[in-house]
């Protein structure tokens, strides 16, 4: 979608380095919901094992690629209504290579009805910035460094002519 200013928007996850908050994270990872297994889509080339999260644009599943050495990924699946959003995300992910923006491993359309689209990206695990904020254990220098990394990713998007339309602590993943 083109915004009022004529700038394309996207909603990529922002990636933050774990090193500064390593002791806070420990072995914590985002929870995986395994209920509702019968409702999971069949995506060729992937084995879905759980739900990482749900949002307005779709559901993000924990999956393993059956090719590429069986690497574990986050597989975002959205319906036809969100097709233009998915296309923007795929375009943005392909246009911007930056250490604080998630990589694109693949994308496509599901063959089973209803029409839906998918995006495969690394499953980075860890916590979100919102999780760390709720813990209340980050000191000011750690907060400033993490915010600097968020801004670094945003600058890369802006240089590519993109605006992040859903920037919030829950979309910043600490790896």
PDB file of N, CA, C and O in Angstrom, residues 100-162:
ATOM      1  N   UNK A 100      19.754  -5.810  11.548  1.00  0.00           N
ATOM      2  CA  UNK A 100      18.642  -5.666  12.477  1.00  0.00           C
ATOM      3  C   UNK A 100      17.276  -5.815  11.811  1.00  0.00           C
ATOM      4  O   UNK A 100      16.260  -5.414  12.376  1.00  0.00           O
ATOM      5  N   UNK A 101      17.251  -6.378  10.600  1.00  0.00           N
ATOM      6  CA  UNK A 101      16.001  -6.695   9.920  1.00  0.00           C
ATOM      7  C   UNK A 101      16.014  -8.171   9.559  1.00  0.00           C
ATOM      8  O   UNK A 101      17.041  -8.717   9.167  1.00  0.00           O
ATOM      9  N   UNK A 102      14.881  -8.822   9.690  1.00  0.00           N
ATOM     10  CA  UNK A 102      14.788 -10.266   9.469  1.00  0.00           C
ATOM     11  C   UNK A 102      15.030 -10.612   7.996  1.00  0.00           C
ATOM     12  O   UNK A 102      14.683  -9.834   7.113  1.00  0.00           O
ATOM     13  N   UNK A 103      15.629 -11.766   7.744  1.00  0.00           N
ATOM     14  CA  UNK A 103      15.892 -12.244   6.384  1.00  0.00           C
ATOM     15  C   UNK A 103      14.675 -12.970   5.828  1.00  0.00           C
ATOM     16  O   UNK A 103      13.881 -13.547   6.569  1.00  0.00           O
ATOM     17  N   UNK A 104      14.571 -12.975   4.519  1.00  0.00           N
ATOM     18  CA  UNK A 104      13.535 -13.729   3.814  1.00  0.00           C
ATOM     19  C   UNK A 104      14.137 -15.037   3.332  1.00  0.00           C
ATOM     20  O   UNK A 104      15.163 -15.044   2.660  1.00  0.00           O
ATOM     21  N   UNK A 105      13.499 -16.171   3.714  1.00  0.00           N
ATOM     22  CA  UNK A 105      13.973 -17.471   3.242  1.00  0.00           C
ATOM     23  C   UNK A 105      13.118 -17.998   2.108  1.00  0.00           C
ATOM     24  O   UNK A 105      13.503 -18.919   1.421  1.00  0.00           O
ATOM     25  N   UNK A 106      11.936 -17.462   1.934  1.00  0.00           N
ATOM     26  CA  UNK A 106      11.063 -17.908   0.864  1.00  0.00           C
ATOM     27  C   UNK A 106       9.664 -17.357   1.055  1.00  0.00           C
ATOM     28  O   UNK A 106       9.307 -16.873   2.122  1.00  0.00           O
ATOM     29  N   UNK A 107       8.874 -17.428  -0.015  1.00  0.00           N
ATOM     30  CA  UNK A 107       7.485 -16.984   0.046  1.00  0.00           C
ATOM     31  C   UNK A 107       6.711 -17.680  -1.059  1.00  0.00           C
ATOM     32  O   UNK A 107       7.297 -18.208  -1.998  1.00  0.00           O
ATOM     33  N   UNK A 108       5.401 -17.682  -0.932  1.00  0.00           N
ATOM     34  CA  UNK A 108       4.584 -18.305  -1.958  1.00  0.00           C
ATOM     35  C   UNK A 108       3.110 -18.267  -1.613  1.00  0.00           C
ATOM     36  O   UNK A 108       2.698 -17.646  -0.634  1.00  0.00           O
ATOM     37  N   UNK A 109       2.342 -18.944  -2.435  1.00  0.00           N
ATOM     38  CA  UNK A 109       0.894 -19.019  -2.261  1.00  0.00           C
ATOM     39  C   UNK A 109       0.532 -20.466  -1.965  1.00  0.00           C
ATOM     40  O   UNK A 109       1.078 -21.384  -2.569  1.00  0.00           O
ATOM     41  N   UNK A 110      -0.383 -20.670  -1.021  1.00  0.00           N
ATOM     42  CA  UNK A 110      -0.830 -22.026  -0.701  1.00  0.00           C
ATOM     43  C   UNK A 110      -1.724 -22.545  -1.813  1.00  0.00           C
ATOM     44  O   UNK A 110      -2.510 -21.800  -2.396  1.00  0.00           O
ATOM     45  N   UNK A 111      -1.620 -23.836  -2.085  1.00  0.00           N
ATOM     46  CA  UNK A 111      -2.441 -24.427  -3.133  1.00  0.00           C
ATOM     47  C   UNK A 111      -3.826 -24.817  -2.633  1.00  0.00           C
ATOM     48  O   UNK A 111      -4.762 -24.914  -3.400  1.00  0.00           O
ATOM     49  N   UNK A 112      -3.946 -25.014  -1.313  1.00  0.00           N
ATOM     50  CA  UNK A 112      -5.244 -25.405  -0.763  1.00  0.00           C
ATOM     51  C   UNK A 112      -6.127 -24.176  -0.540  1.00  0.00           C
ATOM     52  O   UNK A 112      -5.642 -23.096  -0.233  1.00  0.00           O
ATOM     53  N   UNK A 113      -7.448 -24.325  -0.714  1.00  0.00           N
ATOM     54  CA  UNK A 113      -8.337 -23.198  -0.441  1.00  0.00           C
ATOM     55  C   UNK A 113      -8.486 -22.987   1.063  1.00  0.00           C
ATOM     56  O   UNK A 113      -8.288 -23.935   1.816  1.00  0.00           O
ATOM     57  N   UNK A 114      -8.822 -21.813   1.528  1.00  0.00           N
ATOM     58  CA  UNK A 114      -8.954 -20.580   0.761  1.00  0.00           C
ATOM     59  C   UNK A 114      -7.576 -20.049   0.360  1.00  0.00           C
ATOM     60  O   UNK A 114      -6.568 -20.432   0.956  1.00  0.00           O
ATOM     61  N   UNK A 115      -7.535 -19.132  -0.632  1.00  0.00           N
ATOM     62  CA  UNK A 115      -6.241 -18.586  -1.067  1.00  0.00           C
ATOM     63  C   UNK A 115      -5.521 -17.896   0.090  1.00  0.00           C
ATOM     64  O   UNK A 115      -6.093 -17.066   0.779  1.00  0.00           O
ATOM     65  N   UNK A 116      -4.281 -18.299   0.310  1.00  0.00           N
ATOM     66  CA  UNK A 116      -3.460 -17.700   1.365  1.00  0.00           C
ATOM     67  C   UNK A 116      -2.020 -17.628   0.892  1.00  0.00           C
ATOM     68  O   UNK A 116      -1.618 -18.349  -0.002  1.00  0.00           O
ATOM     69  N   UNK A 117      -1.275 -16.763   1.541  1.00  0.00           N
ATOM     70  CA  UNK A 117       0.118 -16.556   1.207  1.00  0.00           C
ATOM     71  C   UNK A 117       0.997 -16.889   2.404  1.00  0.00           C
ATOM     72  O   UNK A 117       0.543 -16.842   3.532  1.00  0.00           O
ATOM     73  N   UNK A 118       2.258 -17.229   2.130  1.00  0.00           N
ATOM     74  CA  UNK A 118       3.179 -17.532   3.217  1.00  0.00           C
ATOM     75  C   UNK A 118       4.529 -16.854   2.995  1.00  0.00           C
ATOM     76  O   UNK A 118       4.913 -16.582   1.864  1.00  0.00           O
ATOM     77  N   UNK A 119       5.197 -16.579   4.119  1.00  0.00           N
ATOM     78  CA  UNK A 119       6.555 -16.035   4.128  1.00  0.00           C
ATOM     79  C   UNK A 119       7.348 -16.869   5.125  1.00  0.00           C
ATOM     80  O   UNK A 119       6.902 -17.060   6.259  1.00  0.00           O
ATOM     81  N   UNK A 120       8.501 -17.379   4.705  1.00  0.00           N
ATOM     82  CA  UNK A 120       9.386 -18.122   5.608  1.00  0.00           C
ATOM     83  C   UNK A 120      10.563 -17.230   5.973  1.00  0.00           C
ATOM     84  O   UNK A 120      11.153 -16.576   5.117  1.00  0.00           O
ATOM     85  N   UNK A 121      10.868 -17.202   7.279  1.00  0.00           N
ATOM     86  CA  UNK A 121      11.978 -16.405   7.782  1.00  0.00           C
ATOM     87  C   UNK A 121      12.628 -17.158   8.928  1.00  0.00           C
ATOM     88  O   UNK A 121      12.035 -18.097   9.460  1.00  0.00           O
ATOM     89  N   UNK A 122      13.816 -16.782   9.333  1.00  0.00           N
ATOM     90  CA  UNK A 122      14.455 -17.478  10.456  1.00  0.00           C
ATOM     91  C   UNK A 122      13.600 -17.382  11.715  1.00  0.00           C
ATOM     92  O   UNK A 122      12.979 -16.351  11.973  1.00  0.00           O
ATOM     93  N   UNK A 123      13.569 -18.457  12.479  1.00  0.00           N
ATOM     94  CA  UNK A 123      12.957 -18.398  13.807  1.00  0.00           C
ATOM     95  C   UNK A 123      14.064 -17.994  14.759  1.00  0.00           C
ATOM     96  O   UNK A 123      14.931 -18.783  15.073  1.00  0.00           O
ATOM     97  N   UNK A 124      14.026 -16.759  15.197  1.00  0.00           N
ATOM     98  CA  UNK A 124      15.126 -16.244  16.003  1.00  0.00           C
ATOM     99  C   UNK A 124      14.975 -16.557  17.484  1.00  0.00           C
ATOM    100  O   UNK A 124      15.905 -16.360  18.250  1.00  0.00           O
ATOM    101  N   UNK A 125      13.813 -17.067  17.902  1.00  0.00           N
ATOM    102  CA  UNK A 125      13.619 -17.396  19.310  1.00  0.00           C
ATOM    103  C   UNK A 125      13.754 -16.177  20.182  1.00  0.00           C
ATOM    104  O   UNK A 125      13.567 -15.053  19.736  1.00  0.00           O
ATOM    105  N   UNK A 126      14.116 -16.385  21.421  1.00  0.00           N
ATOM    106  CA  UNK A 126      14.312 -15.268  22.335  1.00  0.00           C
ATOM    107  C   UNK A 126      13.024 -14.608  22.759  1.00  0.00           C
ATOM    108  O   UNK A 126      11.944 -15.176  22.682  1.00  0.00           O
ATOM    109  N   UNK A 127      13.162 -13.377  23.197  1.00  0.00           N
ATOM    110  CA  UNK A 127      12.042 -12.593  23.699  1.00  0.00           C
ATOM    111  C   UNK A 127      11.850 -11.362  22.836  1.00  0.00           C
ATOM    112  O   UNK A 127      12.715 -11.001  22.048  1.00  0.00           O
ATOM    113  N   UNK A 128      10.732 -10.703  23.028  1.00  0.00           N
ATOM    114  CA  UNK A 128      10.522  -9.425  22.358  1.00  0.00           C
ATOM    115  C   UNK A 128      11.003  -8.307  23.285  1.00  0.00           C
ATOM    116  O   UNK A 128      11.188  -8.513  24.487  1.00  0.00           O
ATOM    117  N   UNK A 129      11.156  -7.143  22.716  1.00  0.00           N
ATOM    118  CA  UNK A 129      11.527  -5.986  23.521  1.00  0.00           C
ATOM    119  C   UNK A 129      10.433  -5.708  24.561  1.00  0.00           C
ATOM    120  O   UNK A 129      10.726  -5.315  25.691  1.00  0.00           O
ATOM    121  N   UNK A 130       9.175  -5.970  24.202  1.00  0.00           N
ATOM    122  CA  UNK A 130       8.067  -5.800  25.160  1.00  0.00           C
ATOM    123  C   UNK A 130       8.253  -6.728  26.363  1.00  0.00           C
ATOM    124  O   UNK A 130       8.012  -6.327  27.504  1.00  0.00           O
ATOM    125  N   UNK A 131       8.683  -7.972  26.111  1.00  0.00           N
ATOM    126  CA  UNK A 131       8.930  -8.919  27.207  1.00  0.00           C
ATOM    127  C   UNK A 131       9.996  -8.376  28.152  1.00  0.00           C
ATOM    128  O   UNK A 131       9.851  -8.433  29.375  1.00  0.00           O
ATOM    129  N   UNK A 132      11.087  -7.862  27.580  1.00  0.00           N
ATOM    130  CA  UNK A 132      12.182  -7.339  28.397  1.00  0.00           C
ATOM    131  C   UNK A 132      11.758  -6.101  29.179  1.00  0.00           C
ATOM    132  O   UNK A 132      12.142  -5.918  30.327  1.00  0.00           O
ATOM    133  N   UNK A 133      10.943  -5.257  28.556  1.00  0.00           N
ATOM    134  CA  UNK A 133      10.448  -4.061  29.252  1.00  0.00           C
ATOM    135  C   UNK A 133       9.618  -4.474  30.459  1.00  0.00           C
ATOM    136  O   UNK A 133       9.737  -3.897  31.529  1.00  0.00           O
ATOM    137  N   UNK A 134       8.742  -5.485  30.281  1.00  0.00           N
ATOM    138  CA  UNK A 134       7.895  -5.957  31.384  1.00  0.00           C
ATOM    139  C   UNK A 134       8.728  -6.527  32.531  1.00  0.00           C
ATOM    140  O   UNK A 134       8.354  -6.401  33.692  1.00  0.00           O
ATOM    141  N   UNK A 135       9.848  -7.160  32.216  1.00  0.00           N
ATOM    142  CA  UNK A 135      10.707  -7.708  33.272  1.00  0.00           C
ATOM    143  C   UNK A 135      11.315  -6.595  34.121  1.00  0.00           C
ATOM    144  O   UNK A 135      11.638  -6.822  35.280  1.00  0.00           O
ATOM    145  N   UNK A 136      11.469  -5.416  33.527  1.00  0.00           N
ATOM    146  CA  UNK A 136      11.975  -4.272  34.260  1.00  0.00           C
ATOM    147  C   UNK A 136      13.425  -4.373  34.695  1.00  0.00           C
ATOM    148  O   UNK A 136      13.840  -3.669  35.615  1.00  0.00           O
ATOM    149  N   UNK A 137      14.206  -5.241  34.060  1.00  0.00           N
ATOM    150  CA  UNK A 137      15.586  -5.451  34.489  1.00  0.00           C
ATOM    151  C   UNK A 137      16.625  -4.780  33.599  1.00  0.00           C
ATOM    152  O   UNK A 137      17.813  -4.911  33.845  1.00  0.00           O
ATOM    153  N   UNK A 138      16.193  -4.073  32.550  1.00  0.00           N
ATOM    154  CA  UNK A 138      17.148  -3.407  31.674  1.00  0.00           C
ATOM    155  C   UNK A 138      17.578  -2.087  32.293  1.00  0.00           C
ATOM    156  O   UNK A 138      16.743  -1.297  32.730  1.00  0.00           O
ATOM    157  N   UNK A 139      18.881  -1.846  32.314  1.00  0.00           N
ATOM    158  CA  UNK A 139      19.349  -0.551  32.799  1.00  0.00           C
ATOM    159  C   UNK A 139      19.349   0.450  31.640  1.00  0.00           C
ATOM    160  O   UNK A 139      19.131   0.078  30.481  1.00  0.00           O
ATOM    161  N   UNK A 140      19.577   1.695  31.936  1.00  0.00           N
ATOM    162  CA  UNK A 140      19.502   2.743  30.920  1.00  0.00           C
ATOM    163  C   UNK A 140      20.475   2.517  29.761  1.00  0.00           C
ATOM    164  O   UNK A 140      20.068   2.624  28.601  1.00  0.00           O
ATOM    165  N   UNK A 141      21.748   2.184  29.999  1.00  0.00           N
ATOM    166  CA  UNK A 141      22.651   1.938  28.859  1.00  0.00           C
ATOM    167  C   UNK A 141      22.159   0.795  27.953  1.00  0.00           C
ATOM    168  O   UNK A 141      22.280   0.881  26.738  1.00  0.00           O
ATOM    169  N   UNK A 142      21.589  -0.275  28.534  1.00  0.00           N
ATOM    170  CA  UNK A 142      21.059  -1.374  27.712  1.00  0.00           C
ATOM    171  C   UNK A 142      19.861  -0.906  26.892  1.00  0.00           C
ATOM    172  O   UNK A 142      19.745  -1.235  25.714  1.00  0.00           O
ATOM    173  N   UNK A 143      18.981  -0.136  27.502  1.00  0.00           N
ATOM    174  CA  UNK A 143      17.815   0.389  26.778  1.00  0.00           C
ATOM    175  C   UNK A 143      18.257   1.278  25.621  1.00  0.00           C
ATOM    176  O   UNK A 143      17.719   1.168  24.505  1.00  0.00           O
ATOM    177  N   UNK A 144      19.224   2.139  25.870  1.00  0.00           N
ATOM    178  CA  UNK A 144      19.695   3.038  24.819  1.00  0.00           C
ATOM    179  C   UNK A 144      20.351   2.271  23.679  1.00  0.00           C
ATOM    180  O   UNK A 144      20.151   2.594  22.503  1.00  0.00           O
ATOM    181  N   UNK A 145      21.148   1.250  24.002  1.00  0.00           N
ATOM    182  CA  UNK A 145      21.795   0.462  22.947  1.00  0.00           C
ATOM    183  C   UNK A 145      20.759  -0.266  22.103  1.00  0.00           C
ATOM    184  O   UNK A 145      20.825  -0.278  20.875  1.00  0.00           O
ATOM    185  N   UNK A 146      19.760  -0.877  22.756  1.00  0.00           N
ATOM    186  CA  UNK A 146      18.711  -1.585  22.023  1.00  0.00           C
ATOM    187  C   UNK A 146      17.908  -0.629  21.139  1.00  0.00           C
ATOM    188  O   UNK A 146      17.596  -0.944  19.992  1.00  0.00           O
ATOM    189  N   UNK A 147      17.595   0.544  21.643  1.00  0.00           N
ATOM    190  CA  UNK A 147      16.869   1.517  20.836  1.00  0.00           C
ATOM    191  C   UNK A 147      17.721   1.992  19.656  1.00  0.00           C
ATOM    192  O   UNK A 147      17.197   2.241  18.575  1.00  0.00           O
ATOM    193  N   UNK A 148      19.032   2.082  19.859  1.00  0.00           N
ATOM    194  CA  UNK A 148      19.923   2.416  18.755  1.00  0.00           C
ATOM    195  C   UNK A 148      19.866   1.373  17.656  1.00  0.00           C
ATOM    196  O   UNK A 148      19.908   1.694  16.465  1.00  0.00           O
ATOM    197  N   UNK A 149      19.753   0.098  18.039  1.00  0.00           N
ATOM    198  CA  UNK A 149      19.651  -0.968  17.045  1.00  0.00           C
ATOM    199  C   UNK A 149      18.319  -0.895  16.301  1.00  0.00           C
ATOM    200  O   UNK A 149      18.260  -1.122  15.092  1.00  0.00           O
ATOM    201  N   UNK A 150      17.234  -0.587  17.019  1.00  0.00           N
ATOM    202  CA  UNK A 150      15.933  -0.397  16.362  1.00  0.00           C
ATOM    203  C   UNK A 150      16.045   0.726  15.336  1.00  0.00           C
ATOM    204  O   UNK A 150      15.629   0.584  14.185  1.00  0.00           O
ATOM    205  N   UNK A 151      16.616   1.837  15.744  1.00  0.00           N
ATOM    206  CA  UNK A 151      16.750   2.984  14.841  1.00  0.00           C
ATOM    207  C   UNK A 151      17.640   2.660  13.651  1.00  0.00           C
ATOM    208  O   UNK A 151      17.376   3.109  12.531  1.00  0.00           O
ATOM    209  N   UNK A 152      18.678   1.862  13.855  1.00  0.00           N
ATOM    210  CA  UNK A 152      19.556   1.463  12.760  1.00  0.00           C
ATOM    211  C   UNK A 152      18.775   0.687  11.698  1.00  0.00           C
ATOM    212  O   UNK A 152      18.939   0.919  10.495  1.00  0.00           O
ATOM    213  N   UNK A 153      17.914  -0.233  12.131  1.00  0.00           N
ATOM    214  CA  UNK A 153      17.068  -0.977  11.199  1.00  0.00           C
ATOM    215  C   UNK A 153      16.092  -0.062  10.472  1.00  0.00           C
ATOM    216  O   UNK A 153      15.859  -0.201   9.269  1.00  0.00           O
ATOM    217  N   UNK A 154      15.519   0.895  11.195  1.00  0.00           N
ATOM    218  CA  UNK A 154      14.572   1.835  10.579  1.00  0.00           C
ATOM    219  C   UNK A 154      15.260   2.711   9.540  1.00  0.00           C
ATOM    220  O   UNK A 154      14.690   2.993   8.478  1.00  0.00           O
ATOM    221  N   UNK A 155      16.476   3.147   9.828  1.00  0.00           N
ATOM    222  CA  UNK A 155      17.224   3.956   8.861  1.00  0.00           C
ATOM    223  C   UNK A 155      17.427   3.162   7.569  1.00  0.00           C
ATOM    224  O   UNK A 155      17.257   3.692   6.471  1.00  0.00           O
ATOM    225  N   UNK A 156      17.763   1.881   7.685  1.00  0.00           N
ATOM    226  CA  UNK A 156      17.953   1.047   6.489  1.00  0.00           C
ATOM    227  C   UNK A 156      16.657   0.958   5.685  1.00  0.00           C
ATOM    228  O   UNK A 156      16.677   1.035   4.450  1.00  0.00           O
ATOM    229  N   UNK A 157      15.524   0.804   6.379  1.00  0.00           N
ATOM    230  CA  UNK A 157      14.234   0.779   5.678  1.00  0.00           C
ATOM    231  C   UNK A 157      13.968   2.104   4.973  1.00  0.00           C
ATOM    232  O   UNK A 157      13.563   2.136   3.807  1.00  0.00           O
ATOM    233  N   UNK A 158      14.194   3.206   5.676  1.00  0.00           N
ATOM    234  CA  UNK A 158      13.924   4.520   5.100  1.00  0.00           C
ATOM    235  C   UNK A 158      14.800   4.786   3.893  1.00  0.00           C
ATOM    236  O   UNK A 158      14.332   5.352   2.895  1.00  0.00           O
ATOM    237  N   UNK A 159      16.049   4.358   3.963  1.00  0.00           N
ATOM    238  CA  UNK A 159      16.944   4.540   2.807  1.00  0.00           C
ATOM    239  C   UNK A 159      16.461   3.762   1.589  1.00  0.00           C
ATOM    240  O   UNK A 159      16.757   4.133   0.461  1.00  0.00           O
ATOM    241  N   UNK A 160      15.727   2.674   1.842  1.00  0.00           N
ATOM    242  CA  UNK A 160      15.171   1.880   0.737  1.00  0.00           C
ATOM    243  C   UNK A 160      13.791   2.404   0.323  1.00  0.00           C
ATOM    244  O   UNK A 160      13.116   1.788  -0.496  1.00  0.00           O
ATOM    245  N   UNK A 161      13.357   3.523   0.917  1.00  0.00           N
ATOM    246  CA  UNK A 161      12.073   4.115   0.564  1.00  0.00           C
ATOM    247  C   UNK A 161      10.890   3.463   1.255  1.00  0.00           C
ATOM    248  O   UNK A 161       9.766   3.551   0.780  1.00  0.00           O
ATOM    249  N   UNK A 162      11.129   2.785   2.381  1.00  0.00           N
ATOM    250  CA  UNK A 162      10.066   2.084   3.097  1.00  0.00           C
ATOM    251  C   UNK A 162       9.856   2.676   4.477  1.00  0.00           C
ATOM    252  O   UNK A 162      10.796   3.146   5.102  1.00  0.00           O
TER     253      UNK A 162
END
